Amino acid sequence: MRRIAIIIITATLLASCGSKEQSVESVINSKDLKTIRTKKDELDKKQQELATQIKLLNNEIAKLDTNKKVPLITAISAHEEVFVHYLDLQGNVQTKKNVLVYPEMAGKLVKVYVKEGQRVVKGQALAKIDDGGLYQQVAQVEVQAALAKTTFERQKRLWDQKVGSEIQFLQAKTNYEAATRSVNQLKQQLGRSVIKAPFTGIVDDVIKEEGTVVAPGAGAEVFRVVNLGNMYIETDVPESYITTVKKGKEVQVEFPVLGKTVTSSVRQAGNFINPANRTFKVEVGVPNKDRSIKPNLTAKLRINDYTNQKAILIPQSIISENAKGEQYVYIVENVKNKIGKARQVIIKTGKTQGDVIEVLSGLTNGVQIIEEGARSVKDKQEVKLLNQ
């Protein structure tokens, strides 16, 4: 076909040269403006005719040439799927049951009942402080209280029988009540000589040894008691997520040191925005049945802040942007015998997760999107699919 085009062009030129028309040189030498313009118009007309003929020939060649070069591409099918977006954060494991136990009275630590690592229950005695004779005082006051009680009971029986004066009855009652209050008060003071576990947990550290003189106040801690059953992770979340990160949201918690991942949920979302860093606090409960998770352990959090049940996801790498700032991709249409036509489609995108991005508009379910070769094709260009 290319040879036919060359023959036609050559024949046309020969016919032009063989005519009796004046040559271009002779027309120019005539210096006649009208003649020159007439000659130019004739040549322009011939040029247009030749261009039209060449175009027809090229079109026919394109139809008949089986060796023409067509861009090779691969395509992926757009389909609706569940899109789960996660907010990646980092936090530290904490527990609200991790306390230092202080003495409530001054004295010598005469007995320590527990060891480090020992499990204790709430209210269990951990140590005993010398009460300085308070126990004997309690015994003495109890004897006085018992006498006051007996006196009151007898006086009451007499008063019920209308024997004696009312003043005697009231004095006996007052003495009994005062003695009872004194006993209770001294027993409370005596109870402070025994250091007890504030909750069920493990004695993580025995800080003071037997024989040490202790007193209430800073630096006087005797034990550290920890409960690893009710652990949580606290982290700061940017304020832009305040409407999506709420109580009950699913969270994937990874502990890199332990090589362990657990699924939990947001158990508390703060209501205060920190003006210094524009964040709010979030607590994530952590199950710890095997007690392998320790306080202050570093954790990576993936909080599910967005879910779309019918999302179209595409690779971010195939998206381009035009001069107007619009994002677009190429789709392939009218595919027959692996040959189709590329078409540019403007899209709007949403959230990203890893290498994929959510398409909010522009693509429909089932459309073929050009993946490999997307950067080299043009709008309305013929392409050849390799993966069909």
mmCIF file of N, CA and C in Angstrom, residues 4 17 47 49 58 64 112 123 129 131 145 148 169 185 209 229-231 237 261 265 267 352 360:
data_model
loop_
_atom_site.group_PDB
_atom_site.id
_atom_site.type_symbol
_atom_site.label_atom_id
_atom_site.label_comp_id
_atom_site.label_asym_id
_atom_site.label_seq_id
_atom_site.Cartn_x
_atom_site.Cartn_y
_atom_site.Cartn_z
ATOM 1 N N ILE A 4 1.871 2.023 -3.492
ATOM 2 C CA ILE A 4 0.804 2.647 -4.299
ATOM 3 C C ILE A 4 0.789 4.139 -4.067
ATOM 4 N N CYS A 17 4.955 18.388 -13.938
ATOM 5 C CA CYS A 17 6.186 18.863 -14.581
ATOM 6 C C CYS A 17 6.080 18.789 -16.106
ATOM 7 N N GLN A 47 -1.627 20.900 -3.449
ATOM 8 C CA GLN A 47 -1.119 20.396 -2.175
ATOM 9 C C GLN A 47 -2.246 19.827 -1.297
ATOM 10 N N GLU A 49 -5.076 18.624 -2.392
ATOM 11 C CA GLU A 49 -5.540 17.383 -3.008
ATOM 12 C C GLU A 49 -4.619 16.218 -2.670
ATOM 13 N N ASN A 58 -3.203 6.381 4.030
ATOM 14 C CA ASN A 58 -2.744 6.007 5.384
ATOM 15 C C ASN A 58 -3.838 5.278 6.156
ATOM 16 N N LEU A 64 -5.299 -2.425 6.863
ATOM 17 C CA LEU A 64 -4.817 -3.658 6.252
ATOM 18 C C LEU A 64 -3.494 -4.150 6.823
ATOM 19 N N VAL A 112 7.556 -8.556 107.746
ATOM 20 C CA VAL A 112 7.135 -8.525 106.346
ATOM 21 C C VAL A 112 6.631 -9.915 105.996
ATOM 22 N N GLY A 123 -6.930 -6.749 100.798
ATOM 23 C CA GLY A 123 -7.064 -6.783 102.252
ATOM 24 C C GLY A 123 -6.082 -7.689 102.958
ATOM 25 N N ILE A 129 3.746 -3.062 111.494
ATOM 26 C CA ILE A 129 4.530 -1.981 112.092
ATOM 27 C C ILE A 129 4.350 -2.033 113.604
ATOM 28 N N ASP A 131 3.325 -1.122 116.982
ATOM 29 C CA ASP A 131 2.245 -0.196 117.343
ATOM 30 C C ASP A 131 2.550 0.661 118.564
ATOM 31 N N ALA A 145 -15.037 -0.275 128.359
ATOM 32 C CA ALA A 145 -16.259 -0.263 127.563
ATOM 33 C C ALA A 145 -17.209 -1.366 128.010
ATOM 34 N N ALA A 148 -18.863 -0.169 131.139
ATOM 35 C CA ALA A 148 -19.855 0.858 130.811
ATOM 36 C C ALA A 148 -21.105 0.230 130.214
ATOM 37 N N PHE A 169 -29.739 7.349 134.225
ATOM 38 C CA PHE A 169 -29.876 6.562 132.986
ATOM 39 C C PHE A 169 -29.120 7.205 131.830
ATOM 40 N N GLN A 185 -12.120 3.894 117.798
ATOM 41 C CA GLN A 185 -11.071 4.804 117.338
ATOM 42 C C GLN A 185 -9.687 4.187 117.517
ATOM 43 N N GLU A 209 12.898 -3.329 104.140
ATOM 44 C CA GLU A 209 13.162 -4.589 104.817
ATOM 45 C C GLU A 209 12.710 -4.513 106.271
ATOM 46 N N GLY A 229 -4.217 -7.898 85.227
ATOM 47 C CA GLY A 229 -5.428 -8.393 84.584
ATOM 48 C C GLY A 229 -6.217 -7.326 83.864
ATOM 49 N N ASN A 230 -6.115 -6.094 84.308
ATOM 50 C CA ASN A 230 -6.911 -5.013 83.730
ATOM 51 C C ASN A 230 -5.986 -3.973 83.104
ATOM 52 N N MET A 231 -5.381 -4.342 81.972
ATOM 53 C CA MET A 231 -4.420 -3.469 81.300
ATOM 54 C C MET A 231 -5.122 -2.624 80.228
ATOM 55 N N VAL A 237 -4.741 11.000 69.977
ATOM 56 C CA VAL A 237 -5.332 10.946 68.634
ATOM 57 C C VAL A 237 -5.530 12.372 68.126
ATOM 58 N N THR A 261 -0.250 -10.118 68.463
ATOM 59 C CA THR A 261 -1.287 -9.188 68.021
ATOM 60 C C THR A 261 -2.621 -9.618 68.606
ATOM 61 N N SER A 265 -10.939 -2.969 71.460
ATOM 62 C CA SER A 265 -11.803 -1.864 71.050
ATOM 63 C C SER A 265 -11.518 -0.649 71.919
ATOM 64 N N ARG A 267 -12.265 1.746 74.597
ATOM 65 C CA ARG A 267 -13.154 1.690 75.760
ATOM 66 C C ARG A 267 -13.457 3.076 76.319
ATOM 67 N N THR A 352 -6.805 6.441 51.633
ATOM 68 C CA THR A 352 -5.825 5.462 51.172
ATOM 69 C C THR A 352 -5.515 4.485 52.286
ATOM 70 N N LEU A 360 -14.218 7.495 44.865
ATOM 71 C CA LEU A 360 -15.552 7.935 45.270
ATOM 72 C C LEU A 360 -16.485 8.115 44.078
#
